[in-house]
Short mmCIF file of C-alpha atoms in Angstrom, two decimals:
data_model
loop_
_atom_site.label_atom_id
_atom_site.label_comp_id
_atom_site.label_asym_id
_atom_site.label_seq_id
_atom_site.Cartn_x
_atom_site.Cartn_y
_atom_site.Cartn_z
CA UNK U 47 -24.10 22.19 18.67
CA UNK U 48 -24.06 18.85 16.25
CA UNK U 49 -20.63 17.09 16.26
CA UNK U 50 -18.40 17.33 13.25
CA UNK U 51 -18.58 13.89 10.84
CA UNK U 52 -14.92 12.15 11.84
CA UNK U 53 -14.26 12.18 7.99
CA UNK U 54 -15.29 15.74 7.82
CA UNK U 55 -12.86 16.01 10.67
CA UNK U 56 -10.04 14.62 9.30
CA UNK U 57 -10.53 16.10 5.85
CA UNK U 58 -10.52 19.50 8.05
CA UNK U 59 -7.11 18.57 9.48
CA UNK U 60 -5.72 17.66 6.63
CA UNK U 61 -6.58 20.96 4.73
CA UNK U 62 -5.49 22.74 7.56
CA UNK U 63 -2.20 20.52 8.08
CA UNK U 64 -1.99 21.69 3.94
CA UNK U 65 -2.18 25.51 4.45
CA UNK U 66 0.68 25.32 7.15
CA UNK U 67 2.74 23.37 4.91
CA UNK U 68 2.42 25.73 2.04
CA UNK U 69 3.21 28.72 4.36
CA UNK U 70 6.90 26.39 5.47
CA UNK U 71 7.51 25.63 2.10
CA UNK U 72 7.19 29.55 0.56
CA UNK U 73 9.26 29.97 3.36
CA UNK U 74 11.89 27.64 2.76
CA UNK U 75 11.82 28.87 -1.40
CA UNK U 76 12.17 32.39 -0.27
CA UNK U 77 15.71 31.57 1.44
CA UNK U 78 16.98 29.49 -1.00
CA UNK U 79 16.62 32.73 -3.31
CA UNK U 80 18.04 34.57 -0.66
CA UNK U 81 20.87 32.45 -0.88
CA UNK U 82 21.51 32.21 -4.21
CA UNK U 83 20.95 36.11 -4.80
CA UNK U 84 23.57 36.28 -1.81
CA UNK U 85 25.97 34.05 -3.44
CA UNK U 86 26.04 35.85 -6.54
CA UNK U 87 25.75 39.19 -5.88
CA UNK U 88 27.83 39.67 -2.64
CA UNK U 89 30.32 37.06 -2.30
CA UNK U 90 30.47 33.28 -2.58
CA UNK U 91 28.96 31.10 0.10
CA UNK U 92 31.38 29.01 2.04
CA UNK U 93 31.19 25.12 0.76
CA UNK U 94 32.53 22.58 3.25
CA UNK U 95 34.65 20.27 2.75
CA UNK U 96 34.50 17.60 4.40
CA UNK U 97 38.29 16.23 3.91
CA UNK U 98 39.61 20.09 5.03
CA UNK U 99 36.90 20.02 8.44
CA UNK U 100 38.78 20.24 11.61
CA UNK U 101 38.93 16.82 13.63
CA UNK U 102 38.33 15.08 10.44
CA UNK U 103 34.72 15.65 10.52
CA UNK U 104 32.97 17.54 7.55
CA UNK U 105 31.32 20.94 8.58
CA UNK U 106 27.34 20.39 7.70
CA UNK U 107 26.02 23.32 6.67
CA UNK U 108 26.63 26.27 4.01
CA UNK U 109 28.49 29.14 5.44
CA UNK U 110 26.09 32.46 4.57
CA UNK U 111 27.62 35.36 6.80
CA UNK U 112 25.14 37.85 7.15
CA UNK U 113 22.31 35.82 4.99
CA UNK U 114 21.05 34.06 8.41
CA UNK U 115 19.95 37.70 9.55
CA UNK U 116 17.43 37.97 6.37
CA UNK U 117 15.99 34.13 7.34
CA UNK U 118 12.59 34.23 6.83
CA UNK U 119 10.58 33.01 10.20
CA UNK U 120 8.74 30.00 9.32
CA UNK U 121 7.13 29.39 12.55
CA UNK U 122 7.04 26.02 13.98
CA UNK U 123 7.14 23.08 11.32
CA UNK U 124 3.84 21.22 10.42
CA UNK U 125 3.82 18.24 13.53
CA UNK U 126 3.82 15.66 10.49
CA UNK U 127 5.33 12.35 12.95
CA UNK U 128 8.57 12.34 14.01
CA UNK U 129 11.03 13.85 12.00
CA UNK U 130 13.74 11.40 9.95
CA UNK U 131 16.90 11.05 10.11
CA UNK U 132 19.17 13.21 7.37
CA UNK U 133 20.46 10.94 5.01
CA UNK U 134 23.65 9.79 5.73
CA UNK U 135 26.76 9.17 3.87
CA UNK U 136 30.11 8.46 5.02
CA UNK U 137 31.73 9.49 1.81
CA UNK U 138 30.25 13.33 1.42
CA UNK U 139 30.89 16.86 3.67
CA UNK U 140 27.54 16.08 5.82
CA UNK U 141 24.75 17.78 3.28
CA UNK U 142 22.26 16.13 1.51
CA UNK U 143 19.69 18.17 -0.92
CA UNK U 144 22.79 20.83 -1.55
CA UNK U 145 25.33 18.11 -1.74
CA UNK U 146 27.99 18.73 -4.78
CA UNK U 147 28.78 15.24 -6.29
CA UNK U 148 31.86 15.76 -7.98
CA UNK U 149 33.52 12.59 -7.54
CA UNK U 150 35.40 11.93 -10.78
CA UNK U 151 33.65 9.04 -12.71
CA UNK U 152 36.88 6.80 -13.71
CA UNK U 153 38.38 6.78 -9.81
CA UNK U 154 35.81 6.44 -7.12
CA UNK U 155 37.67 7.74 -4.46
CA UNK U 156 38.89 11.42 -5.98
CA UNK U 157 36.89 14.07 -6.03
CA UNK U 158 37.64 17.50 -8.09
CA UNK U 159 35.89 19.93 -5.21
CA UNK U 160 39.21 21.18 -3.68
CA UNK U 161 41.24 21.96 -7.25
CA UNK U 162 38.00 24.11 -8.16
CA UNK U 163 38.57 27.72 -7.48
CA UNK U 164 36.26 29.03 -5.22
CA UNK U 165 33.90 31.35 -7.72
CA UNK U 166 33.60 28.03 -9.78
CA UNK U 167 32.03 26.30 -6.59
CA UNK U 168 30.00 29.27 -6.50
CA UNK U 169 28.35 29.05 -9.40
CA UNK U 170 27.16 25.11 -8.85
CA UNK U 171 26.32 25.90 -5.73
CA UNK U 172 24.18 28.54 -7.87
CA UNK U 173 22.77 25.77 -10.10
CA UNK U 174 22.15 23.69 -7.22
CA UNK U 175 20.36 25.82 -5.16
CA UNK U 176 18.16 27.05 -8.33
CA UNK U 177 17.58 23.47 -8.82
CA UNK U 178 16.24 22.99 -4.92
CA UNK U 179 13.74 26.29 -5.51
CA UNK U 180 12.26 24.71 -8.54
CA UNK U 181 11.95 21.56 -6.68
CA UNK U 182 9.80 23.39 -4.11
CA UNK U 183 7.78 24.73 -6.63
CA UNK U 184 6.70 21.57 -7.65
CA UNK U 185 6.36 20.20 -3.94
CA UNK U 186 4.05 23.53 -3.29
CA UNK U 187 1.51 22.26 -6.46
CA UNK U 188 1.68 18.97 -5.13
CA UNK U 189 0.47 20.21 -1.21
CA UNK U 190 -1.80 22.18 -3.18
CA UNK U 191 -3.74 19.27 -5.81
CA UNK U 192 -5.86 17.14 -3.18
CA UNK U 193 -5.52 14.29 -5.86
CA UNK U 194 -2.64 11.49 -5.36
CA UNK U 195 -0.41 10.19 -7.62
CA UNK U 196 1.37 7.23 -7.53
CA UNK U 197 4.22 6.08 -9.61
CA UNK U 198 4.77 2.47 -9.97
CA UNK U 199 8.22 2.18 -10.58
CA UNK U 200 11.77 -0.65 -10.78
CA UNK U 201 13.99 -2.19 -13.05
CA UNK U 202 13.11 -3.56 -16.40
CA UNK U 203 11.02 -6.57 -16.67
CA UNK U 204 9.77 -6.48 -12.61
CA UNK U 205 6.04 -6.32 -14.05
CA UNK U 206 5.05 -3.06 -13.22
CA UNK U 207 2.49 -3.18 -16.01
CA UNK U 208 0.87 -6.27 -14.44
CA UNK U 209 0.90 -4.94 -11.22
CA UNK U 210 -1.02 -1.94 -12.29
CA UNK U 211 -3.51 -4.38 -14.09
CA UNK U 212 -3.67 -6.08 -11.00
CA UNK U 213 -4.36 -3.29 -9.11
CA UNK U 214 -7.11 -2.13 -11.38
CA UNK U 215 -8.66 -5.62 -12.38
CA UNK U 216 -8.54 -4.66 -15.67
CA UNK U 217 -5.89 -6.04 -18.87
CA UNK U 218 -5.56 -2.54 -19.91
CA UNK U 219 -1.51 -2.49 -19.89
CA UNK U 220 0.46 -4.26 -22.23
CA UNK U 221 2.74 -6.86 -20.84
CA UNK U 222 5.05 -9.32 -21.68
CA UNK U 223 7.69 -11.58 -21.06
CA UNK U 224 10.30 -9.05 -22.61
CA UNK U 225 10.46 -5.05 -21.23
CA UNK U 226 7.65 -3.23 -23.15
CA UNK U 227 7.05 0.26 -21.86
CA UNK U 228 8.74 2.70 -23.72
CA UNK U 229 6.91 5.44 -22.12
CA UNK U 230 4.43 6.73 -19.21
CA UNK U 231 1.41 5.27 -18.71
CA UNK U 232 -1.17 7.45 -16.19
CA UNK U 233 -4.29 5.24 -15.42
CA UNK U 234 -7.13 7.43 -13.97
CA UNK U 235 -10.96 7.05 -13.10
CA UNK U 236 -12.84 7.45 -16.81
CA UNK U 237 -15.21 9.76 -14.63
CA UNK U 238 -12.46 12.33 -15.37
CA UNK U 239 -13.28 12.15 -18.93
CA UNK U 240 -17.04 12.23 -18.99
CA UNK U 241 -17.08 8.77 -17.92
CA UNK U 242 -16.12 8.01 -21.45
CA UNK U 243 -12.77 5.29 -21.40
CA UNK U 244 -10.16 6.22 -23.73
CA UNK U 245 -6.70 6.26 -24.59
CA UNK U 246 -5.06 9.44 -24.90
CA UNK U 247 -1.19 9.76 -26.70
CA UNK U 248 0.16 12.94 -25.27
CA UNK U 249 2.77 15.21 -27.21
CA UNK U 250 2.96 18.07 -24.88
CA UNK U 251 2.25 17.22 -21.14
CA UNK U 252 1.88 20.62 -19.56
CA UNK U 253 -0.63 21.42 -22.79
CA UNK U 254 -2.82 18.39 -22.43
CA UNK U 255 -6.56 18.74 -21.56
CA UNK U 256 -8.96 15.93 -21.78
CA UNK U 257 -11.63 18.50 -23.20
CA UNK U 258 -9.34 20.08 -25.99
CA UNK U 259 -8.72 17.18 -28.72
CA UNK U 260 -5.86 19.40 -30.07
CA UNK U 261 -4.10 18.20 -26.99
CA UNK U 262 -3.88 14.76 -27.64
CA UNK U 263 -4.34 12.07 -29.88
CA UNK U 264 -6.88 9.12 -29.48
CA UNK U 265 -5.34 5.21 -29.58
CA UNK U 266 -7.52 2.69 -30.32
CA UNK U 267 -6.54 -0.88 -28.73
CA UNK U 268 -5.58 -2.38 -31.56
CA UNK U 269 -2.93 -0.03 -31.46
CA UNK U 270 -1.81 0.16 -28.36
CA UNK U 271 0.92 -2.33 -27.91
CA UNK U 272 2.82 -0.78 -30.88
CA UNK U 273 2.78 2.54 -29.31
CA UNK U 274 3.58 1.59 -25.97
CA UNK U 275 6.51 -0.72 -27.02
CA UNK U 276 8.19 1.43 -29.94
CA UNK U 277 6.77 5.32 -29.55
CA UNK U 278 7.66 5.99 -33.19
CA UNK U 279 5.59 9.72 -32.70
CA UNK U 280 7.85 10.43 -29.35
CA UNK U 281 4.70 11.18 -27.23
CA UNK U 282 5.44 11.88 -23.61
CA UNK U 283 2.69 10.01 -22.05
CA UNK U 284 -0.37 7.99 -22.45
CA UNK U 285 -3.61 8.53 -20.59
CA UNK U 286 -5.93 5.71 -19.75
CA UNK U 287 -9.41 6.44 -18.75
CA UNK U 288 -10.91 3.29 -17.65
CA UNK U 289 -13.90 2.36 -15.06
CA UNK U 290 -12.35 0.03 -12.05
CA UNK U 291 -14.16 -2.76 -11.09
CA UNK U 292 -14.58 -2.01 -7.74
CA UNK U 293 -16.34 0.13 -5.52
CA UNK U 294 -15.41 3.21 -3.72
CA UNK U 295 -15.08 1.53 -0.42
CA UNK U 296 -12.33 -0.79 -1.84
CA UNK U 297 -11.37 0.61 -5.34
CA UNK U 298 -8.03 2.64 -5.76
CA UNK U 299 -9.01 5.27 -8.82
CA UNK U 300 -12.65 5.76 -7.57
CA UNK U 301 -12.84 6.09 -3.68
CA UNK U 302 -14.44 8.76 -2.42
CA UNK U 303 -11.93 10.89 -0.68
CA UNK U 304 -9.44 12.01 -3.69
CA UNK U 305 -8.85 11.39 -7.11
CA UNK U 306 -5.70 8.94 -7.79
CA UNK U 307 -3.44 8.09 -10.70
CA UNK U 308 -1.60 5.09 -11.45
CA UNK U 309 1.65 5.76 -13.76
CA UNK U 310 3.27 3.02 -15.02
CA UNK U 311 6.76 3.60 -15.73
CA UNK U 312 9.67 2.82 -18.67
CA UNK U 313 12.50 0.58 -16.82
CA UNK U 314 15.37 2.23 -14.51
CA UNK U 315 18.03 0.77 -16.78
CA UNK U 316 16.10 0.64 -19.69
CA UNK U 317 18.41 3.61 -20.82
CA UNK U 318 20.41 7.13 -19.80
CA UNK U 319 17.89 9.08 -20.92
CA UNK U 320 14.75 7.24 -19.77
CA UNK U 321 16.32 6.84 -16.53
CA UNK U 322 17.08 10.52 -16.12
CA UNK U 323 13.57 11.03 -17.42
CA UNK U 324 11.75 8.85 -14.47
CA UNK U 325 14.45 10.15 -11.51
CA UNK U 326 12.87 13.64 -12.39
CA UNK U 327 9.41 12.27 -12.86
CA UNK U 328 9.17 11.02 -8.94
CA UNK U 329 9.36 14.97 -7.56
CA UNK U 330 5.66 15.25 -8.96
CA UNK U 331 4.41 11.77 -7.10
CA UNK U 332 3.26 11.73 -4.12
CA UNK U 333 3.31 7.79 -3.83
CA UNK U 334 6.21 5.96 -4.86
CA UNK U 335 5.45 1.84 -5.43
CA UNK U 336 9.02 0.58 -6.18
CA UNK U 337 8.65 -2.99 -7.69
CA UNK U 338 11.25 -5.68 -7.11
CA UNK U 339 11.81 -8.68 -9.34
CA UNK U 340 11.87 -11.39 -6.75
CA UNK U 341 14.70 -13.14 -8.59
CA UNK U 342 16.83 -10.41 -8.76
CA UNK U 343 16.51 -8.44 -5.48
CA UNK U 344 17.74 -4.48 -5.62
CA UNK U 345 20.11 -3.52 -8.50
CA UNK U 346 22.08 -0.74 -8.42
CA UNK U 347 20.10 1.29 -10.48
CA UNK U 348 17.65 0.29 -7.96
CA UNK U 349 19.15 1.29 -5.38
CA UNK U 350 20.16 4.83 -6.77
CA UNK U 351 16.99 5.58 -7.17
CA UNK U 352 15.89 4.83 -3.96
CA UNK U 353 18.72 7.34 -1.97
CA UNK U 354 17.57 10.18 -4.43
CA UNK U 355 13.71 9.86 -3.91
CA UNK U 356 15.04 9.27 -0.05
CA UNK U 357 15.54 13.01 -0.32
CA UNK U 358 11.68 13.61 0.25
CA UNK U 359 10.18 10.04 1.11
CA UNK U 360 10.94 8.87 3.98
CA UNK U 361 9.10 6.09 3.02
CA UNK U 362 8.97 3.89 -0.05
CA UNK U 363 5.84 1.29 -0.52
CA UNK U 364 7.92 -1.83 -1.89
CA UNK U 365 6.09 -4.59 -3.68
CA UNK U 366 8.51 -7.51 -4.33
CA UNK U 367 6.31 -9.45 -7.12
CA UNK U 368 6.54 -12.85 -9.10
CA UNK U 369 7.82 -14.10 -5.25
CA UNK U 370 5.27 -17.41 -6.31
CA UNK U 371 8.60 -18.23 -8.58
CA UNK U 372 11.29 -18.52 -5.54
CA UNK U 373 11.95 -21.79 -3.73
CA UNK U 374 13.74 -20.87 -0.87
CA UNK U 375 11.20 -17.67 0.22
CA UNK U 376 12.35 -17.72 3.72
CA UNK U 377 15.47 -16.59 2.75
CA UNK U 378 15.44 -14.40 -0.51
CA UNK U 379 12.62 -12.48 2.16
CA UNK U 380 15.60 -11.88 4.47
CA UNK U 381 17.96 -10.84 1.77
CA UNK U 382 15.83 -8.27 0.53
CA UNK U 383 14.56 -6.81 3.58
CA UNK U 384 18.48 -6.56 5.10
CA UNK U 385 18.77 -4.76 1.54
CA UNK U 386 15.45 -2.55 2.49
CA UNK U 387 17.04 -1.80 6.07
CA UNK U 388 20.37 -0.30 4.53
CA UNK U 389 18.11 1.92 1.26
CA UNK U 390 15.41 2.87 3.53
CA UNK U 391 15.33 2.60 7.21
CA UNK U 392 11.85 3.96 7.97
CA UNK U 393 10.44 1.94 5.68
CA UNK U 394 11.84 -1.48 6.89
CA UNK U 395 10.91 -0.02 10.63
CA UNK U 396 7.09 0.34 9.34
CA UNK U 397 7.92 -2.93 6.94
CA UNK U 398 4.89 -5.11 7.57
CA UNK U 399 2.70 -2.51 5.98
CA UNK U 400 5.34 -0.88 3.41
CA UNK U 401 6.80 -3.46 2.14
CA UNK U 402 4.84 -6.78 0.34
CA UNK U 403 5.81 -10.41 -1.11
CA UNK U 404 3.47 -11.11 -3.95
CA UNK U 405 2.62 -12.05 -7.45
CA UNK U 406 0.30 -10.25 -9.40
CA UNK U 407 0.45 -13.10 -12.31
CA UNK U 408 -1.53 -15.18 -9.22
CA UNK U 409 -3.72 -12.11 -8.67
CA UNK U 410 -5.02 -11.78 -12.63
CA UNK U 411 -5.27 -15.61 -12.77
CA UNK U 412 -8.12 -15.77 -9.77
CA UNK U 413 -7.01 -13.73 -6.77
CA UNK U 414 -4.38 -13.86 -4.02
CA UNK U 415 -4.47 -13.09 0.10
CA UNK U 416 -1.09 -11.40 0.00
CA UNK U 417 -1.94 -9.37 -3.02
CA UNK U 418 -5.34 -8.40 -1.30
CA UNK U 419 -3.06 -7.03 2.36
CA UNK U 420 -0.88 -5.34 0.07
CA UNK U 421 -3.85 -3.04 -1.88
CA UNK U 422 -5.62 -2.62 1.58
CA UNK U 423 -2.27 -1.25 2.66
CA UNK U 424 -1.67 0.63 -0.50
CA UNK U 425 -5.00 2.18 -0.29
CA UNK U 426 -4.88 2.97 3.49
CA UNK U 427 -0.99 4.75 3.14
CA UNK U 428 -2.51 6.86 -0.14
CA UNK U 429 -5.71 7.50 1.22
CA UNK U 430 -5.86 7.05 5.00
CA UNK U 431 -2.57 8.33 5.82
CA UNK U 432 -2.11 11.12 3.68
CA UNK U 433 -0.39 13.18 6.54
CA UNK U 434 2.45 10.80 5.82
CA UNK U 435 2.42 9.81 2.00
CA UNK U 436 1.18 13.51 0.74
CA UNK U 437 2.69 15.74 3.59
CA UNK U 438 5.31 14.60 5.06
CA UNK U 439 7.66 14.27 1.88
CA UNK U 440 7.26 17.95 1.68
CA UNK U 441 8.29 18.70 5.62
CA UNK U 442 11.36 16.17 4.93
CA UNK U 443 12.49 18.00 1.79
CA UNK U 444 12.40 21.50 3.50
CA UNK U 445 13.78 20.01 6.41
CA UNK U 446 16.50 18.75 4.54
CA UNK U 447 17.40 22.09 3.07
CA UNK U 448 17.24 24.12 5.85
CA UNK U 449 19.55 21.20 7.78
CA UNK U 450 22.07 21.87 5.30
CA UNK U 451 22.09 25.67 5.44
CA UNK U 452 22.55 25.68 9.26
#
């Protein structure tokens, strides 16, 4: 009896690591349903509150009387690593993915949760739990697609587009000196379009199809920069086809074990909606590549985003670029990493692959050693360690949920 290939192996792990996963997360859908349909159609779950618990600590779970009974068995979860930490925060009743935020916007330190009558709590609890089901849905396609995706994300003028060109060795994104990207930007191997490099304007995302040029609209470079920087037809996303320059052994797109996209993303604070736009964006990324303005560190809109995706990922790859421009690097490295430890402890515990000092400008202009360790670490978390960057923001999601509902 031959032995198997080690990458036929681990590819045989890793689908089978998938199928147990999907089973845990139908699971976990099924009694969030169960819940809701419980909620409205018998009588309200019980909400804690944290300020009412007894002792003065907040009860953490959902109270769900005879719902517990109907619990789907799951079975043991997928052994993913060690399982993190629920998020923690000193100010809410102990939940996390079913937390309520009703803190009133003009005083910090109110909250409206214990003047609400109890069938009003009900029904956002209702919305909430709807909103965790549909959430699962999308975590179920994403077990499901053996492709990667991997949003490359941060405040407004970090150089996310350069990074991505970077990344690619290719001046395909426009870039500047002011913000410029108005919308999402997917770059993808041009071997997905016939091996034929285009630019695709999107209207309708979930209608799109790179063989149906109803779906789409073709940009020609000229073009591009207007589009990208003022998105006078509204388009929801551009698609660039484009060939790296790299082989599979070392190339991102085109690798030989699964296709990957690179999205390029409008700033966090750009605006309301955009922001709102890219928080619900990350549930269908596997990778997230949050990219910090040396100069400026974490913002908060930084840093909100970075507790919500904390939800699912566990761990965040952090690229801190145009570092080349700070004078005192010893320290503005400590500041932001004591800033990592507090927004995302597992990754500053797994920080000398997860988290990078760089400058893509030096990368573009003739090549860099940092910027080449972070891209063999990129590649070997989206690639190598899929377990962790594909699978195991699933487990922590579900995990999450079924934390909260005791």
């Amino acid at each position: 009896m031959s032995s198997l290939d080690p990458g036929d192996l681990h590819e045989r792990m890793f689908a089978d690591k998938c199928r147990r996963m999907h089973t845990y997360l139908l699971g976990t859908r099924t009694l969030l349903r169960d819940i809701g349909e419980h909620n409205r159609a018998k009588w309200p779950v019980h909400y804690p509150l944290g300020r009412l618990a007894p002792g003065g600590r907040a009860a953490s779970a959902l109270g769900t009387g005879s719902t517990r009974d109907s619990e789907p068995t799951l079975g043991p979860e997928p052994a993913l690593g060690p399982e993190p930490a629920a998020m923690d925060d000193p100010a809410d009743n102990g939940l996390s993915v079913l937390r309520l935020d009703l803190r009133l916007s003009y005083h910090g330190d109110s909250d409206v949760m214990g003047s609400l009558e109890e069938a009003s709590i009900a029904r956002l609890l209702d919305e909430r739990l709807a909103q965790c089901a549909a959430h699962i849905d999308k975590l179920i396609a994403r077990v499901a697609d053996r492709a990667s995706k991997i949003l490359v994300t941060g405040d407004l003028n970090a150089g996310k587009s350069t990074l991505v060109n970077a990344l690619v060795r290719r001046d395909i994104l426009p870039h500047d000196q002011q913000p410029c990207t108005q919308l999402f930007c997917e770059v993808v191997d041009a071997g997905l379009n016939g091996g034929v490099e285009e630019i695709h304007a999107v209207p309708d995302i979930a209608a799109y199809s790179p063989r149906d040029a109803a779906t789409y609209v073709r940009v020609a470079r000229d073009a591009l920069e207007d589009v990208v920087m003022e998105n006078d037809e509204q388009y929801q996303q551009l698609k660039f086809y484009t060939h790296e320059r790299r082989g599979a052994h070392e190339g991102l797109l085109r690798n030989g074990v699964a296709d990957v996209a690179l999205i390029d993303s409008p700033g966090l604070n750009r605006d309301s909606l955009k922001t709102t736009q890219l928080f619900a964006r990350q549930e269908e990324i596997d990778v997230v590549v949050f990219v910090v303005n040396a100069e400026n560190h974490f913002t908060l809109s930084g840093q909100d985003f970075l507790l919500t995706a904390g939800n699912e990922k566990a761990h965040i790859f952090i690229v801190v670029n145009r570092f080349d421009a700070i004078r005192r690097r010893d320290r503005c490295e400590r500041m932001i990493l004591d800033q990592i430890r507090d927004l995302s402890p597992l990754t500053y515990a797994e920080r000398a692959d997860l988290v990078h000092f760089v400058s893509a400008h030096e990368q573009l202009a003739g090549g860099s050693a940092a910027f080449a360790r972070m891209e063999r670490s990129l590649r070997a978390f989206t690639l190598e360690q899929r377990f962790k960057s594909k699978l195991a923001p699933a487990q922590r999601y579900a995990s999450n949920v079924l934390r909260d509902v005791g």
